[in-house]
Short mmCIF file of C-alpha atoms and ligand atoms in Angstrom, two decimals:
data_model
loop_
_atom_site.label_atom_id
_atom_site.label_comp_id
_atom_site.label_asym_id
_atom_site.label_seq_id
_atom_site.Cartn_x
_atom_site.Cartn_y
_atom_site.Cartn_z
CA UNK A 84 2.64 6.96 26.57
CA UNK A 85 -0.69 9.43 26.96
CA UNK A 86 -4.16 7.85 26.94
CA UNK A 87 -7.36 10.00 26.16
CA UNK A 88 -10.35 8.97 28.16
CA UNK A 89 -12.42 6.68 26.36
CA UNK A 90 -8.59 4.79 25.61
CA UNK A 91 -7.53 4.52 29.67
CA UNK A 92 -12.24 3.41 29.40
CA UNK A 93 -11.36 1.03 27.51
CA UNK A 94 -8.46 -0.33 29.55
CA UNK A 95 -10.17 0.01 32.31
CA UNK A 96 -12.78 -2.71 30.61
CA UNK A 97 -15.88 -0.20 30.22
CA UNK A 98 -17.17 -1.40 27.52
CA UNK A 99 -16.48 -5.06 27.54
CA UNK A 100 -13.71 -7.57 28.05
CA UNK A 101 -12.66 -8.16 24.07
CA UNK A 102 -11.85 -4.26 23.45
CA UNK A 103 -10.31 -4.59 27.22
CA UNK A 104 -7.58 -7.26 26.42
CA UNK A 105 -7.01 -5.22 22.05
CA UNK A 106 -6.92 -2.42 24.10
CA UNK A 107 -3.23 -4.23 25.89
CA UNK A 108 -2.37 -6.07 23.21
CA UNK A 109 -2.12 -2.09 21.15
CA UNK A 110 -1.33 0.05 24.92
CA UNK A 111 1.91 -3.17 24.97
CA UNK A 112 2.78 -2.85 21.55
CA UNK A 113 3.11 0.83 21.85
CA UNK A 114 4.96 1.08 25.10
CA UNK A 115 7.43 -0.94 23.38
CA UNK A 116 7.53 1.51 20.33
CA UNK A 117 8.33 4.28 22.50
CA UNK A 118 5.12 4.76 21.15
CA UNK A 119 3.22 9.09 22.81
CA UNK A 120 -0.23 8.01 21.82
CA UNK A 121 -2.91 6.38 19.78
CA UNK A 122 -4.05 7.57 16.18
CA UNK A 123 -6.97 6.77 14.60
CA UNK A 124 -6.93 4.76 11.58
CA UNK A 125 -9.92 5.20 7.86
CA UNK A 126 -8.89 0.82 7.90
CA UNK A 127 -7.96 -2.72 8.43
CA UNK A 128 -6.79 -5.04 6.48
CA UNK A 129 -6.22 -8.00 8.99
CA UNK A 130 -3.96 -11.16 7.78
CA UNK A 131 -4.58 -14.49 9.00
CA UNK A 132 -7.06 -15.57 6.71
CA UNK A 133 -6.43 -18.87 5.66
CA UNK A 134 -6.97 -22.35 7.82
CA UNK A 135 -3.99 -23.29 6.26
CA UNK A 136 -1.57 -20.38 7.87
CA UNK A 137 -3.29 -20.24 11.09
CA UNK A 138 -4.88 -23.68 11.92
CA UNK A 139 -6.77 -24.71 14.84
CA UNK A 140 -5.80 -21.99 17.59
CA UNK A 141 -6.21 -19.51 15.53
CA UNK A 142 -9.63 -20.03 15.13
CA UNK A 143 -10.43 -20.93 18.23
CA UNK A 144 -8.65 -16.96 18.69
CA UNK A 145 -10.56 -15.92 16.81
CA UNK A 146 -14.24 -17.80 18.04
CA UNK A 147 -12.73 -16.75 21.82
CA UNK A 148 -12.94 -12.37 20.69
CA UNK A 149 -16.93 -10.87 21.58
CA UNK A 150 -17.14 -7.44 19.78
CA UNK A 151 -17.31 -5.95 16.90
CA UNK A 152 -15.09 -3.93 14.26
CA UNK A 153 -14.86 -0.25 14.87
CA UNK A 154 -13.36 0.72 10.70
CA UNK A 155 -13.66 -1.18 7.16
CA UNK A 156 -11.65 -3.86 7.86
CA UNK A 157 -11.04 -6.61 5.73
CA UNK A 158 -9.82 -9.58 5.36
CA UNK A 159 -6.68 -11.04 3.16
CA UNK A 160 -7.03 -14.12 1.18
CA UNK A 161 -8.53 -17.17 2.76
CA UNK A 162 -7.08 -21.29 1.72
CA UNK A 163 -9.68 -21.32 -1.31
CA UNK A 164 -12.22 -19.55 -3.60
CA UNK A 165 -15.26 -19.54 -1.61
CA UNK A 166 -17.63 -20.46 -4.38
CA UNK A 167 -15.26 -22.82 -6.66
CA UNK A 168 -13.53 -24.14 -4.11
CA UNK A 169 -14.37 -28.34 -5.22
CA UNK A 170 -13.03 -26.84 -8.20
CA UNK A 171 -9.89 -26.37 -6.96
CA UNK A 172 -9.62 -29.70 -5.79
CA UNK A 173 -10.04 -28.48 -2.04
CA UNK A 174 -10.42 -31.30 0.57
CA UNK A 175 -14.48 -30.75 2.46
CA UNK A 176 -12.73 -31.11 5.47
CA UNK A 177 -10.80 -27.81 4.71
CA UNK A 178 -13.67 -26.31 3.54
CA UNK A 179 -15.45 -26.95 6.11
CA UNK A 180 -12.60 -25.32 8.67
CA UNK A 181 -12.04 -22.19 6.37
CA UNK A 182 -15.88 -21.48 6.44
CA UNK A 183 -16.05 -21.68 10.16
CA UNK A 184 -12.29 -19.10 9.62
CA UNK A 185 -14.19 -17.08 8.05
CA UNK A 186 -17.59 -16.86 9.62
CA UNK A 187 -15.17 -15.90 12.54
CA UNK A 188 -14.41 -12.56 10.84
CA UNK A 189 -18.36 -11.86 9.69
CA UNK A 190 -19.10 -12.76 13.48
CA UNK A 191 -16.84 -9.70 13.87
CA UNK A 192 -17.82 -7.34 11.11
CA UNK A 193 -14.97 -7.96 8.90
CA UNK A 194 -15.36 -7.69 5.16
CA UNK A 195 -14.81 -10.94 3.44
CA UNK A 196 -12.93 -9.38 0.72
CA UNK A 197 -10.19 -11.53 0.81
CA UNK A 198 -7.54 -9.85 -1.37
CA UNK A 199 -4.18 -8.89 -0.64
CA UNK A 200 -5.38 -6.23 -2.80
CA UNK A 201 -7.75 -4.05 -0.99
CA UNK A 202 -6.75 -1.02 -2.20
CA UNK A 203 -8.75 -1.46 -5.93
CA UNK A 204 -11.55 -2.05 -3.67
CA UNK A 205 -11.74 1.08 -1.10
CA UNK A 206 -9.94 4.33 -1.99
CA UNK A 207 -6.63 4.59 0.27
CA UNK A 208 -5.60 8.57 0.03
CA UNK A 209 -1.96 9.84 0.99
CA UNK A 210 -1.23 10.68 4.75
CA UNK A 211 -4.24 8.27 6.24
CA UNK A 212 -3.08 6.21 9.09
CA UNK A 213 -4.35 2.80 8.78
CA UNK A 214 -2.95 -0.70 10.15
CA UNK A 215 -3.22 -3.17 7.47
CA UNK A 216 -1.72 -6.58 7.60
CA UNK A 217 -0.26 -8.55 4.48
CA UNK A 218 3.02 -8.06 3.36
CA UNK A 219 2.49 -6.52 -0.15
CA UNK A 220 -0.50 -4.74 0.44
CA UNK A 221 1.29 -2.80 3.71
CA UNK A 222 4.46 -2.19 1.04
CA UNK A 223 1.72 -0.74 -1.66
CA UNK A 224 -0.06 1.44 0.61
CA UNK A 225 2.83 3.71 2.03
CA UNK A 226 4.88 3.62 -1.41
CA UNK A 227 2.46 4.06 -4.25
CA UNK A 228 -0.01 5.71 -2.08
CA UNK A 229 1.50 7.65 0.94
CA UNK A 230 -0.33 6.45 3.11
CA UNK A 231 0.78 5.31 7.09
CA UNK A 232 1.29 1.78 8.29
CA UNK A 233 3.39 -0.32 9.89
CA UNK A 234 3.23 -3.80 8.94
CA UNK A 235 0.96 -5.67 11.03
CA UNK A 236 0.35 -9.06 12.83
CA UNK A 237 -2.61 -10.39 12.52
CA UNK A 238 -3.90 -9.96 16.09
CA UNK A 239 -2.96 -6.27 16.20
CA UNK A 240 -4.29 -4.86 12.71
CA UNK A 241 -7.34 -6.71 14.02
CA UNK A 242 -6.85 -4.95 17.97
CA UNK A 243 -7.17 -1.98 15.67
CA UNK A 244 -9.91 -2.40 13.76
CA UNK A 245 -11.74 -3.25 17.47
CA UNK A 246 -10.61 -0.13 18.62
CA UNK A 247 -10.16 2.24 15.76
CA UNK A 248 -6.82 2.68 16.73
CA UNK A 249 -2.93 1.63 16.59
CA UNK A 250 0.33 3.32 17.91
CA UNK A 251 1.48 6.59 16.60
CA UNK A 252 5.34 4.86 15.97
CA UNK A 253 7.20 3.93 12.66
CA UNK A 254 6.29 4.62 9.86
CA UNK A 255 3.20 6.11 11.16
CA UNK A 256 5.84 8.89 11.34
CA UNK A 257 7.21 11.32 9.11
CA UNK A 258 10.95 11.91 10.38
CA UNK A 259 10.88 7.81 9.99
CA UNK A 260 9.77 7.45 7.12
CA UNK A 261 13.14 8.82 4.80
CA UNK A 262 15.33 5.81 2.80
CA UNK A 263 18.32 4.93 4.23
CA UNK A 264 19.70 2.72 1.83
CA UNK A 265 20.08 3.88 -2.54
CA UNK A 266 19.80 1.54 -4.90
CA UNK A 267 20.94 2.93 -8.49
CA UNK A 268 19.59 -0.06 -10.90
CA UNK A 269 21.49 0.31 -14.57
CA UNK A 270 19.21 -1.29 -16.79
CA UNK A 271 21.75 -1.38 -20.12
CA UNK A 272 19.06 0.41 -22.36
CA UNK A 273 16.53 -3.24 -21.08
CA UNK A 274 12.78 -1.94 -21.06
CA UNK A 275 12.08 -4.10 -17.18
CA UNK A 276 8.97 -6.21 -17.46
CA UNK A 277 6.75 -6.55 -14.77
CA UNK A 278 7.86 -9.75 -13.58
CA UNK A 279 11.93 -7.96 -13.87
CA UNK A 280 10.35 -5.88 -11.37
CA UNK A 281 9.20 -8.95 -9.89
CA UNK A 282 13.04 -10.53 -10.24
CA UNK A 283 14.31 -6.68 -8.80
CA UNK A 284 12.36 -6.36 -4.99
CA UNK A 285 13.71 -10.21 -4.70
CA UNK A 286 17.49 -9.22 -4.98
CA UNK A 287 16.97 -5.76 -3.68
CA UNK A 288 14.99 -7.50 -0.43
CA UNK A 289 17.56 -9.45 0.74
CA UNK A 290 20.06 -7.06 1.00
CA UNK A 291 17.43 -3.87 1.45
CA UNK A 292 15.81 -6.48 5.61
CA UNK A 293 13.49 -3.75 6.65
CA UNK A 294 15.39 -1.10 5.71
CA UNK A 295 14.17 2.16 3.56
CA UNK A 296 15.19 1.50 0.01
CA UNK A 297 15.39 4.32 -2.71
CA UNK A 298 15.09 3.77 -6.28
CA UNK A 299 17.11 5.51 -8.37
CA UNK A 300 17.26 4.47 -13.01
CA UNK A 301 13.47 3.02 -13.41
CA UNK A 302 9.77 4.11 -13.89
CA UNK A 303 7.63 1.47 -13.50
CA UNK A 304 4.04 1.37 -13.54
CA UNK A 305 1.43 1.10 -10.95
CA UNK A 306 2.40 -2.75 -11.20
CA UNK A 307 5.20 -2.44 -11.57
CA UNK A 308 5.84 -0.87 -8.26
CA UNK A 309 2.86 -3.33 -6.96
CA UNK A 310 5.56 -6.25 -7.27
CA UNK A 311 7.86 -4.90 -6.64
CA UNK A 312 6.86 -4.16 -3.42
CA UNK A 313 5.55 -7.37 -2.83
CA UNK A 314 8.90 -8.68 -3.34
CA UNK A 315 11.07 -7.23 -1.35
CA UNK A 316 8.25 -7.80 1.70
CA UNK A 317 8.73 -11.52 0.97
CA UNK A 318 12.82 -11.87 0.78
CA UNK A 319 13.24 -8.51 2.83
CA UNK A 320 10.66 -6.90 5.74
CA UNK A 321 10.70 -3.70 3.03
CA UNK A 322 7.17 -1.83 4.21
CA UNK A 323 8.29 1.30 2.47
CA UNK A 324 10.11 2.23 -0.58
CA UNK A 325 10.44 5.42 -2.70
CA UNK A 326 11.00 5.44 -6.74
CA UNK A 327 13.22 9.19 -7.70
CA UNK A 328 10.47 11.06 -9.12
CA UNK A 329 7.56 8.03 -9.15
CA UNK A 330 6.60 7.64 -5.66
CA UNK A 331 5.16 10.50 -3.74
CA UNK A 332 6.59 11.02 -1.33
CA UNK A 333 10.03 10.96 -3.79
CA UNK A 334 8.33 13.78 -5.22
CA UNK A 335 7.07 15.82 -2.12
CA UNK A 336 10.50 15.49 -0.32
CA UNK A 337 13.81 16.13 -1.60
CA UNK A 338 15.68 13.34 0.16
CA UNK A 339 19.45 13.73 -0.22
CA UNK A 340 20.10 10.52 -0.78
CA UNK A 341 24.29 11.01 -1.16
CA UNK A 342 25.45 10.17 1.88
CA UNK A 343 23.14 7.10 2.13
CA UNK A 344 25.09 3.52 1.54
CA UNK A 345 24.94 3.10 -2.06
CA UNK A 346 23.89 -0.17 -3.96
CA UNK A 347 23.76 -1.12 -7.80
CA UNK A 348 22.15 -3.53 -8.88
CA UNK A 349 22.57 -4.08 -12.70
CA UNK A 350 20.84 -6.24 -15.56
CA UNK A 351 22.52 -9.81 -15.19
CA UNK A 352 21.85 -9.80 -11.65
CA UNK A 353 17.89 -9.46 -11.96
CA UNK A 354 18.31 -11.43 -15.53
CA UNK A 355 19.42 -14.69 -13.44
CA UNK A 356 16.68 -15.65 -11.23
CA UNK A 357 15.12 -15.87 -14.20
CA UNK A 358 15.62 -20.56 -14.86
CA UNK A 359 14.36 -23.33 -17.54
CA UNK A 360 13.21 -25.81 -16.30
CA UNK A 361 9.93 -28.18 -17.09
CA UNK A 362 6.57 -27.13 -14.33
CA UNK A 363 3.14 -29.05 -13.94
CA UNK A 364 0.94 -26.19 -13.39
CA UNK A 365 1.69 -21.85 -14.36
CA UNK A 366 -0.19 -19.43 -11.47
CA UNK A 367 -0.47 -15.76 -12.09
CA UNK A 368 -2.06 -12.35 -9.66
CA UNK A 369 0.90 -12.58 -6.99
CA UNK A 370 -0.11 -10.22 -5.84
CA UNK A 371 -4.36 -10.53 -7.04
CA UNK A 372 -4.40 -8.78 -11.03
CA UNK A 373 -5.62 -6.15 -11.54
CA UNK A 374 -7.48 -4.82 -14.30
CA UNK A 375 -4.93 -4.28 -16.87
CA UNK A 376 -3.31 -7.61 -15.46
CA UNK A 377 -6.24 -9.89 -16.38
CA UNK A 378 -6.62 -7.42 -19.65
CA UNK A 379 -3.02 -8.53 -20.36
CA UNK A 380 -3.86 -11.93 -19.36
CA UNK A 381 -7.13 -12.05 -21.76
CA UNK A 382 -5.35 -11.02 -24.69
CA UNK A 383 -2.78 -13.44 -24.66
CA UNK A 384 -4.05 -15.79 -24.06
CA UNK A 385 -6.42 -15.05 -26.96
CA UNK A 386 -7.43 -17.85 -29.67
CA UNK A 387 -5.17 -20.47 -27.74
CA UNK A 388 -5.98 -23.55 -25.42
CA UNK A 389 -3.94 -24.57 -22.20
CA UNK A 390 -1.84 -28.13 -21.93
CA UNK A 391 -0.95 -27.41 -18.04
CA UNK A 392 -2.85 -26.43 -14.96
CA UNK A 393 -2.96 -22.74 -15.21
CA UNK A 394 -4.89 -20.63 -12.81
CA UNK A 395 -5.19 -16.39 -11.91
CA UNK A 396 -6.00 -14.93 -9.18
CA UNK A 397 -8.09 -11.73 -8.33
CA UNK A 398 -9.57 -9.98 -5.09
CA UNK A 399 -14.05 -11.30 -6.48
CA UNK A 400 -14.48 -6.95 -7.18
CA UNK A 401 -12.43 -6.96 -9.30
CA UNK A 402 -13.50 -10.40 -11.33
CA UNK A 403 -17.13 -9.30 -11.21
CA UNK A 404 -16.39 -5.21 -12.92
CA UNK A 405 -13.94 -7.66 -15.12
CA UNK A 406 -16.62 -10.28 -15.85
CA UNK A 407 -15.22 -10.65 -19.86
CA UNK A 408 -12.10 -10.59 -18.87
CA UNK A 409 -12.63 -13.49 -16.90
CA UNK A 410 -14.93 -15.21 -19.83
CA UNK A 411 -12.15 -14.54 -21.95
CA UNK A 412 -9.06 -16.21 -19.72
CA UNK A 413 -11.59 -19.59 -18.97
CA UNK A 414 -12.32 -19.45 -23.05
CA UNK A 415 -8.52 -21.12 -22.85
CA UNK A 416 -9.25 -23.59 -19.99
CA UNK A 417 -7.76 -21.11 -17.32
CA UNK A 418 -9.30 -20.78 -14.32
CA UNK A 419 -9.79 -17.50 -12.12
CA UNK A 420 -10.33 -18.13 -8.88
CA UNK A 421 -11.38 -15.21 -6.46
CA UNK A 422 -10.70 -14.95 -2.23
CA UNK A 423 -6.98 -16.87 -2.25
CA UNK A 424 -4.13 -17.67 -3.75
CA UNK A 425 -1.60 -19.79 -5.18
CA UNK A 426 0.67 -19.39 -1.57
CA UNK A 427 -2.07 -19.66 1.30
CA UNK A 428 -4.14 -22.29 -0.33
CA UNK A 429 -3.24 -26.22 -0.51
CA UNK A 430 -4.77 -26.61 -3.22
CA UNK A 431 -1.08 -26.29 -5.50
CA UNK A 432 0.36 -29.01 -3.22
CA UNK A 433 0.36 -31.55 -5.74
CA UNK A 434 2.02 -30.02 -7.73
CA UNK A 435 6.38 -30.14 -8.46
CA UNK A 436 7.04 -27.38 -9.96
CA UNK A 437 4.91 -24.66 -10.22
CA UNK A 438 5.70 -20.95 -12.88
CA UNK A 439 5.44 -17.62 -11.87
CA UNK A 440 5.80 -14.67 -12.44
CA UNK A 441 6.30 -12.99 -8.90
CA UNK A 442 8.78 -11.89 -7.70
CA UNK A 443 6.95 -13.18 -4.04
CA UNK A 444 5.77 -15.89 -5.11
CA UNK A 445 8.70 -17.29 -6.18
CA UNK A 446 9.85 -16.22 -2.34
CA UNK A 447 7.37 -18.21 -0.56
CA UNK A 448 5.89 -21.33 -3.19
CA UNK A 449 8.74 -23.55 -1.98
CA UNK A 450 7.97 -23.66 1.83
CA UNK A 451 5.15 -22.49 1.55
CA UNK A 452 3.63 -25.25 -0.96
CA UNK A 453 6.84 -27.17 -1.27
CA UNK A 454 6.78 -27.52 -4.65
CA UNK A 455 9.50 -26.14 -6.92
CA UNK A 456 9.69 -23.06 -8.50
CA UNK A 457 10.44 -21.03 -11.87
CA UNK A 458 9.98 -16.89 -12.28
CA UNK A 459 9.32 -16.21 -16.27
CA UNK A 460 7.80 -12.90 -17.67
CA UNK A 461 3.75 -13.33 -18.06
CA UNK A 462 4.23 -13.82 -22.19
CA UNK A 463 6.43 -16.72 -20.74
CA UNK A 464 4.67 -17.96 -18.50
CA UNK A 465 1.41 -18.40 -21.15
CA UNK A 466 3.69 -19.66 -23.54
CA UNK A 467 4.63 -22.50 -20.60
CA UNK A 468 0.54 -22.71 -19.80
CA UNK A 469 0.04 -23.39 -23.20
CA UNK A 470 2.56 -25.13 -25.00
CA UNK A 471 3.43 -22.56 -27.45
CA UNK A 472 6.91 -22.54 -28.97
FE1 LIG B 150 -1.32 -11.79 -2.23
FE2 LIG B 150 -1.09 -14.61 -1.75
FE3 LIG B 150 0.86 -13.25 -3.18
S1 LIG B 150 -1.74 -12.85 -0.42
S2 LIG B 150 0.95 -11.25 -2.49
S3 LIG B 150 -0.94 -13.28 -4.11
S4 LIG B 150 1.21 -14.88 -1.76
#
């Protein structure tokens, strides 16, 4: 693997032990995956931010790092809303540990935005090389924007942040980004709501594994693409997908899909994931809500009062721009929390059944929260939360 003079110096320890160790991680990864060189990255997104997921071992590893990041680096959701954790019912002992994790990241120079939708706060562009780690953010950056990132682990993302580079392999190479599987969606004239895209992603992720699918027969909006990618990254390991005529690379390149394995997905296969069941709480915002999604939730809640807990999750930066929408949602008794989500926070573990409108949350809630899960459209979720007929 070719290294520049500067990269060699980092590897030899001339810029400190932490940078040397981080470069060792990147070089080892590059060798395993056959990278020929490093590429500079425009930004990094680091997962492994909730004390619930990284625990004491992760915290002590973070504390051992003595350096600062070289490129803009954003943090994934943590285990609580940093200012309203008491309202979430978070244990003070957990909150103290979570603050220690956040402090460790702050010391490294990581931006404490605590979101899986950093693309709402920092512009990324077609062709940018990134080193992002949260799986839905990776799928969005690659597929919806046309940026280039592998699905990094927490340590390799942090290594890329501290060194400012990542080994050039996998989805950093244009030749590797072509579709490998064709998904023909047959909606039978039905219009797909956002939650249907979550259900579709949930189905296709388990079929695709880590292959790159290309969809035909659908015309998703940006929010729907976000939901579709998040679900495929959760039930499978899809880090990039294309939609004919919609996503940037499917519009720029002419992909010949005739030789690909083609899998039809019919309307009934999408809708049979939606089951009826009594629920104890409703959680929306996986991935974190966009301004449009907050607006829709606010309008569905207008004049209503919630009868069971309804939690909405969004990036703090998005909430601050949309204070009237947040106030309108909270007027119903629902709560809009920043910095965290229904999966990485321990707050949801007290509920028996949680209703969600997200294919990714549908995948993760049972294992991560120890709760049963029900999938519904946003409208159905609001209807259940408010006890409306
Ligand atoms: Fe984001 Fe949490 Fe879902 S990190 S994608 S809201 S599981």
